[in-house]
Coordinates of C-alpha atoms in Angstrom, one line a residue:
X1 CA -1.6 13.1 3.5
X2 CA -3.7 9.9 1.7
X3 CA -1.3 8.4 -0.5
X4 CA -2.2 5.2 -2.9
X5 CA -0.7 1.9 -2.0
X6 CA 2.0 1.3 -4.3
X7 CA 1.8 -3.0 -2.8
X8 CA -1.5 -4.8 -3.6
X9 CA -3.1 -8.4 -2.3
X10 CA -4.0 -10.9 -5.0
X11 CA -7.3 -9.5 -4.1
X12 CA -7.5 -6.0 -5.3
X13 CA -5.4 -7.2 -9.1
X14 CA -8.2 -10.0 -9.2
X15 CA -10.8 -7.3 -8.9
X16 CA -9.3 -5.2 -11.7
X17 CA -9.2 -8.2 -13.7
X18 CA -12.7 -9.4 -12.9
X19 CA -15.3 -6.8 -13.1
X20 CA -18.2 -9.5 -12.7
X21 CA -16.5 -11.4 -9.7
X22 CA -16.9 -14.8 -11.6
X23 CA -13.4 -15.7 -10.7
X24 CA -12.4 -17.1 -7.5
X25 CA -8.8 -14.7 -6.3
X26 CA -7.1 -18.0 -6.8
X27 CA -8.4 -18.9 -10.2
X28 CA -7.8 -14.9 -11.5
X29 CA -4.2 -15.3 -10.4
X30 CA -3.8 -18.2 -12.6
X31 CA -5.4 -16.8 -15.4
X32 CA -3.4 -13.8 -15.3
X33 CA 0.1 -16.3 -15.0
X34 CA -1.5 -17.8 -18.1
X35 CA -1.3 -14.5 -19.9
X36 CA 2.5 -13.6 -18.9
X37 CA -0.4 -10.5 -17.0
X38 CA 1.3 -11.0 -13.4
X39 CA 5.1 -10.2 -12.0
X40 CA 6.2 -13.1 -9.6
X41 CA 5.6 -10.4 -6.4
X42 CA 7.4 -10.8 -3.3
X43 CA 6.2 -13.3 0.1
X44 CA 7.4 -12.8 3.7
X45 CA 6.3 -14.9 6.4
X46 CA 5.0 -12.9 9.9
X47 CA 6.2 -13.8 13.0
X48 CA 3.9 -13.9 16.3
X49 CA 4.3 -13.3 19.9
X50 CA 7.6 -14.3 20.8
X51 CA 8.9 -14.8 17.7
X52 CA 6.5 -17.6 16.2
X53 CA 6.1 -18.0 12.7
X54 CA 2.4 -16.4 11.6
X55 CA 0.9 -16.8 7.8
X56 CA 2.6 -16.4 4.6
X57 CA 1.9 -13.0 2.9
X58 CA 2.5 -12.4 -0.4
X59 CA 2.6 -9.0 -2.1
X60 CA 2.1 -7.0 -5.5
X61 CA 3.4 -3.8 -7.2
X62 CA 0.1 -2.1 -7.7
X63 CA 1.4 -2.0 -11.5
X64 CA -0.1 -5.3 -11.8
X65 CA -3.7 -3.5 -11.5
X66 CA -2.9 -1.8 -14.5
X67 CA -1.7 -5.5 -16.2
X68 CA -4.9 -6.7 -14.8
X69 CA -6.8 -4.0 -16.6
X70 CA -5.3 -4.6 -19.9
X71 CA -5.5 -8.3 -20.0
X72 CA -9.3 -7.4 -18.6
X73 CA -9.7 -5.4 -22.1
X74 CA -7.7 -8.4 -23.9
X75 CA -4.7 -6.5 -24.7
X76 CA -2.2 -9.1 -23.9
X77 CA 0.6 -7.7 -25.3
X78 CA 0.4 -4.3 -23.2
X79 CA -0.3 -6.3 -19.9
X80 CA 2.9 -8.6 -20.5
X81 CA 4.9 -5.5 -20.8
X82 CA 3.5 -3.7 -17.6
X83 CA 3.9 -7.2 -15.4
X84 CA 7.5 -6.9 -16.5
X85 CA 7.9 -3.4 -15.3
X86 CA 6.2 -4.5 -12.2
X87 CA 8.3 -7.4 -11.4
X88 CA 11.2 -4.9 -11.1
X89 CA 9.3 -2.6 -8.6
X90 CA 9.2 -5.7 -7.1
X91 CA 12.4 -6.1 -7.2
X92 CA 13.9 -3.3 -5.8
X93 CA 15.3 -2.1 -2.7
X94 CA 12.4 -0.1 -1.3
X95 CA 10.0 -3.1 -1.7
X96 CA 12.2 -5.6 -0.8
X97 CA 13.1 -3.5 2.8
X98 CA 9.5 -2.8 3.0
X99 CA 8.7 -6.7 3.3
X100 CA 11.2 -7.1 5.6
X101 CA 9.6 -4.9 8.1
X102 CA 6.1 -5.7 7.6
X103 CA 7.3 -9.6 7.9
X104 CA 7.9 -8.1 11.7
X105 CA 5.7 -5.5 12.2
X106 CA 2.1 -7.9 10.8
X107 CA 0.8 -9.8 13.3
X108 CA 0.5 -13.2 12.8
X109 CA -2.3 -13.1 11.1
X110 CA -0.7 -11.8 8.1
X111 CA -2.3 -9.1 5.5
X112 CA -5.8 -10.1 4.9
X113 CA -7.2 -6.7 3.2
X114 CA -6.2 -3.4 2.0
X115 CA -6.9 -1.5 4.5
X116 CA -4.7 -4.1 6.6
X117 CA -1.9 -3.0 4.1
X118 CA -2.6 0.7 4.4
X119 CA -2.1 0.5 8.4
X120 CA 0.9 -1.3 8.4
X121 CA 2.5 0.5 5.0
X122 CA 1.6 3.7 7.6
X123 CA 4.1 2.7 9.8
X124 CA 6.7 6.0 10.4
X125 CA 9.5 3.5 9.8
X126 CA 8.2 3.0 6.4
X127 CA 8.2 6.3 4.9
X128 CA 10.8 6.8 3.0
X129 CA 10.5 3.4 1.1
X130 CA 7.0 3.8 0.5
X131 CA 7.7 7.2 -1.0
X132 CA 10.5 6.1 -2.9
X133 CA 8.8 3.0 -4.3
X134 CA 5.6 5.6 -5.1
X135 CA 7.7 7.7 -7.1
X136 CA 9.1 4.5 -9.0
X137 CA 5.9 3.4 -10.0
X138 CA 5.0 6.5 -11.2
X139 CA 7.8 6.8 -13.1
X140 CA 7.0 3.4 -14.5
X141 CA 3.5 4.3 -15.7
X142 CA 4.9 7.2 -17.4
X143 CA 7.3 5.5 -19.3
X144 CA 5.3 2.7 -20.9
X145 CA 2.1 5.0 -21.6
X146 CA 0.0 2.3 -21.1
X147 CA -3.4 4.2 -20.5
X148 CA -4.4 1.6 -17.9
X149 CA -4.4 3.9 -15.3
X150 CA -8.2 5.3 -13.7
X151 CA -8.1 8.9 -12.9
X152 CA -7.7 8.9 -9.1
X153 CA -8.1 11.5 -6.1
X154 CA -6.6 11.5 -2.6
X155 CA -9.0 12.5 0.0
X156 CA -11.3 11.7 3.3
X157 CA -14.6 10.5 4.7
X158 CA -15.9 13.5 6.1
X159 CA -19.5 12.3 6.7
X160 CA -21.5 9.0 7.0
X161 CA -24.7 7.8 7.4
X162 CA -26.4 4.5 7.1
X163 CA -27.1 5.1 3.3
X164 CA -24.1 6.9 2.1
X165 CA -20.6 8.6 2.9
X166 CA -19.6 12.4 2.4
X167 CA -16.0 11.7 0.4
X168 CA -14.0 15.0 0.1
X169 CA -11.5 14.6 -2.4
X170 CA -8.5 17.0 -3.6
X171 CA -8.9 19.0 -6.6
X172 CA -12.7 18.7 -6.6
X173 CA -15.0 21.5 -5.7
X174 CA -17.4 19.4 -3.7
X175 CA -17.7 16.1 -1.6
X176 CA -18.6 13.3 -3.9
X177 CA -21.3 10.1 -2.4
X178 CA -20.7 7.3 -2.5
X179 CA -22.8 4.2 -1.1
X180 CA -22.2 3.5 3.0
X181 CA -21.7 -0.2 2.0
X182 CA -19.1 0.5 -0.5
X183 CA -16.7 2.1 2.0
X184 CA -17.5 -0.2 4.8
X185 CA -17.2 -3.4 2.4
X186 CA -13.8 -2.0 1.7
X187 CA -12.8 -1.5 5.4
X188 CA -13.0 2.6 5.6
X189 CA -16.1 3.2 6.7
X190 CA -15.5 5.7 9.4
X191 CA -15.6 9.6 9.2
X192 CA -11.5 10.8 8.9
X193 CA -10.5 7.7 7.3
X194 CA -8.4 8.2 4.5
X195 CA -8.9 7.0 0.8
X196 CA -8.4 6.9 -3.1
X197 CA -11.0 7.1 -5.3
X198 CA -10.6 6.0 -8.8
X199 CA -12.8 6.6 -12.1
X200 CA -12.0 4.1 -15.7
X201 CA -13.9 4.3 -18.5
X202 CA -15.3 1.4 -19.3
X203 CA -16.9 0.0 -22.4
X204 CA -20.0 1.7 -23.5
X205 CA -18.8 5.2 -21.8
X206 CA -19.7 3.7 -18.5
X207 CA -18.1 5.3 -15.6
X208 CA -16.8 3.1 -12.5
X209 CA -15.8 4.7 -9.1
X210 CA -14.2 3.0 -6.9
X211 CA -13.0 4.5 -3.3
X212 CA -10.1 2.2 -1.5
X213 CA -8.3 2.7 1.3
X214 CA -5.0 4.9 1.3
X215 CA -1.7 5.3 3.1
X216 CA -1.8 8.1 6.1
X217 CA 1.4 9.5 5.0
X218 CA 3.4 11.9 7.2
X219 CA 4.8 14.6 5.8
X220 CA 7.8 14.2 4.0
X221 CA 10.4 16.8 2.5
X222 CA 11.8 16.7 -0.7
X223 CA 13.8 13.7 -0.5
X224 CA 11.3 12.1 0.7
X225 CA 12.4 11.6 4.1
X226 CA 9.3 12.1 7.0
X227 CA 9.5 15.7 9.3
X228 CA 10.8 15.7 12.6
X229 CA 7.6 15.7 15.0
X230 CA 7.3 17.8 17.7
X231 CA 7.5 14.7 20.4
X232 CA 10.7 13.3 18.9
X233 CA 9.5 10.8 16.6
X234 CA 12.8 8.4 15.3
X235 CA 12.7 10.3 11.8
X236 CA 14.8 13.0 12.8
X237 CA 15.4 15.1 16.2
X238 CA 13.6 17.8 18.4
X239 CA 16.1 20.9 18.6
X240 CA 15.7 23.7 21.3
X241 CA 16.9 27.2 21.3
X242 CA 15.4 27.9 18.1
X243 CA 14.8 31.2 17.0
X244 CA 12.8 30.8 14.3
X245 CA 9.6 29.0 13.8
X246 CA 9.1 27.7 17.5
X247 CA 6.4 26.0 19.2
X248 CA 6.8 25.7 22.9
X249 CA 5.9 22.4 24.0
X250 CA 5.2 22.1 27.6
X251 CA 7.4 24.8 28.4
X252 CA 10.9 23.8 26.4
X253 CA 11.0 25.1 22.6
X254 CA 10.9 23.3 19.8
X255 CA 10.9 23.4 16.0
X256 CA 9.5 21.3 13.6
X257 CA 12.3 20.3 10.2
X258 CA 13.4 17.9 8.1
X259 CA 15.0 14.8 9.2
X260 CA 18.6 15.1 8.2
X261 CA 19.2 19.1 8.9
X262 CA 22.5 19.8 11.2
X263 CA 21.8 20.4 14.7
X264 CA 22.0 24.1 16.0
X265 CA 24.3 25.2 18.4

């Protein structure tokens, strides 16, 4: 299940911010601290092979996109408020556990893309922070009603040639192409690979699309805790003697349910 990245690099608020790519990431992020655009984030440092210290890595709500895009239009005021909002996703307990285990599940070469992030924000450890912290920011945008939000669709690469990729998303009738360079530029460029693509109106009635890379989710219930897989994954357990709902697995019976259900007698 693609899921959007609720953490962001510099990189992808800098690109919201600067349509043009004028600005150096380093010299966006300043001009978005300038404009009180930008929550303080959260840094972890990566530890190597045998517990050496890697590269510092420091991390976003992906609310601060939708700052970016409102200091982009020179709304100041609305992009103060939403980096507030965002420096308390920061803040909370999903994103601070979430950089705690990516500080020693990175390699030592930190985060240096996206689709870095979506990997490692993939890891089944993860889920239920990243879910939780999803639902947060969601519940952030709707609150302030900030209209700096692009429509955007969950979907796959389902074809690719050298000129363009086959992008089926969810909800739309059709696959939707977009430019091979686009998707390989942003590190997805192979056929299953999961993504986001977002539409904003820009000035003018222009339309920008824009296809990232997603989360692979696993399958979560309603509390957002991942599924128990049939090879006994560490979400939850493999029951046998199940009635209802088996699969036999190499001969022994087993059952696929939510992580936190009572074990059968």
């Amino acid at each position: 299940m693609p899921a959007a990245l609720p953490l962001v690099t510099r990189q992808e608020i800098v690109r919201d911010f600067r349509l043009d790519e004028a600005a150096t990431i380093d010299n966006g992020i300043r001009a978005l601290k300038d404009k009180h655009a930008l929550s303080p984030g959260l840094s972890f440092t990566t530890r190597g092979m045998a517990g050496r210290l890697g590269g510092r890595v420091h991390l976003y709500s992906a609310l601060n996109r939708d700052a970016a895009r409102a200091a982009r239009r020179k709304d100041f005021a609305t992009a103060e408020r939403l980096a507030k909002a965002a420096a308390r996703l920061d803040a909370s307990p999903e994103a601070k556990k979430i950089a705690v285990a990516l500080s020693t599940i990175a390699d030592a070469g930190g985060v240096s893309s996206a689709a870095d992030l979506a990997r490692l924000l993939a890891a089944p450890q993860l889920a239920a922070e990243v879910t939780g912290l999803q639902r947060k920011l969601a519940r952030a945008r709707r609150g302030l009603d900030a209209d700096t939000t692009p429509a955007q669709f969950s979907g796959r690469i389902v074809a690719l040639s050298d000129v363009a990729a086959m992008v089926e998303l969810q909800g739309l009738p059709a696959p939707v192409p977009v430019p091979a360079v686009t998707v390989r530029a942003a590190g997805i460029g192979t056929i299953g690979s999961a993504v986001i693509a977002s539409w904003e109106i820009l000035a003018g009635g222009r339309t920008m699309l824009s296809v990232e890379p997603a989360i692979e989710m696993p399958d979560v219930n309603e509390l957002g805790e991942p599924l128990v897989d049939v090879y006994g994954t560490p979400w939850g357990k493999v029951l046998s003697g199940v009635a209802a709902d088996v699969l036999t697995v190499s001969g022994m019976p087993t059952v696929r349910i939510p992580a936190g259900v009572p074990d059968v007698e």
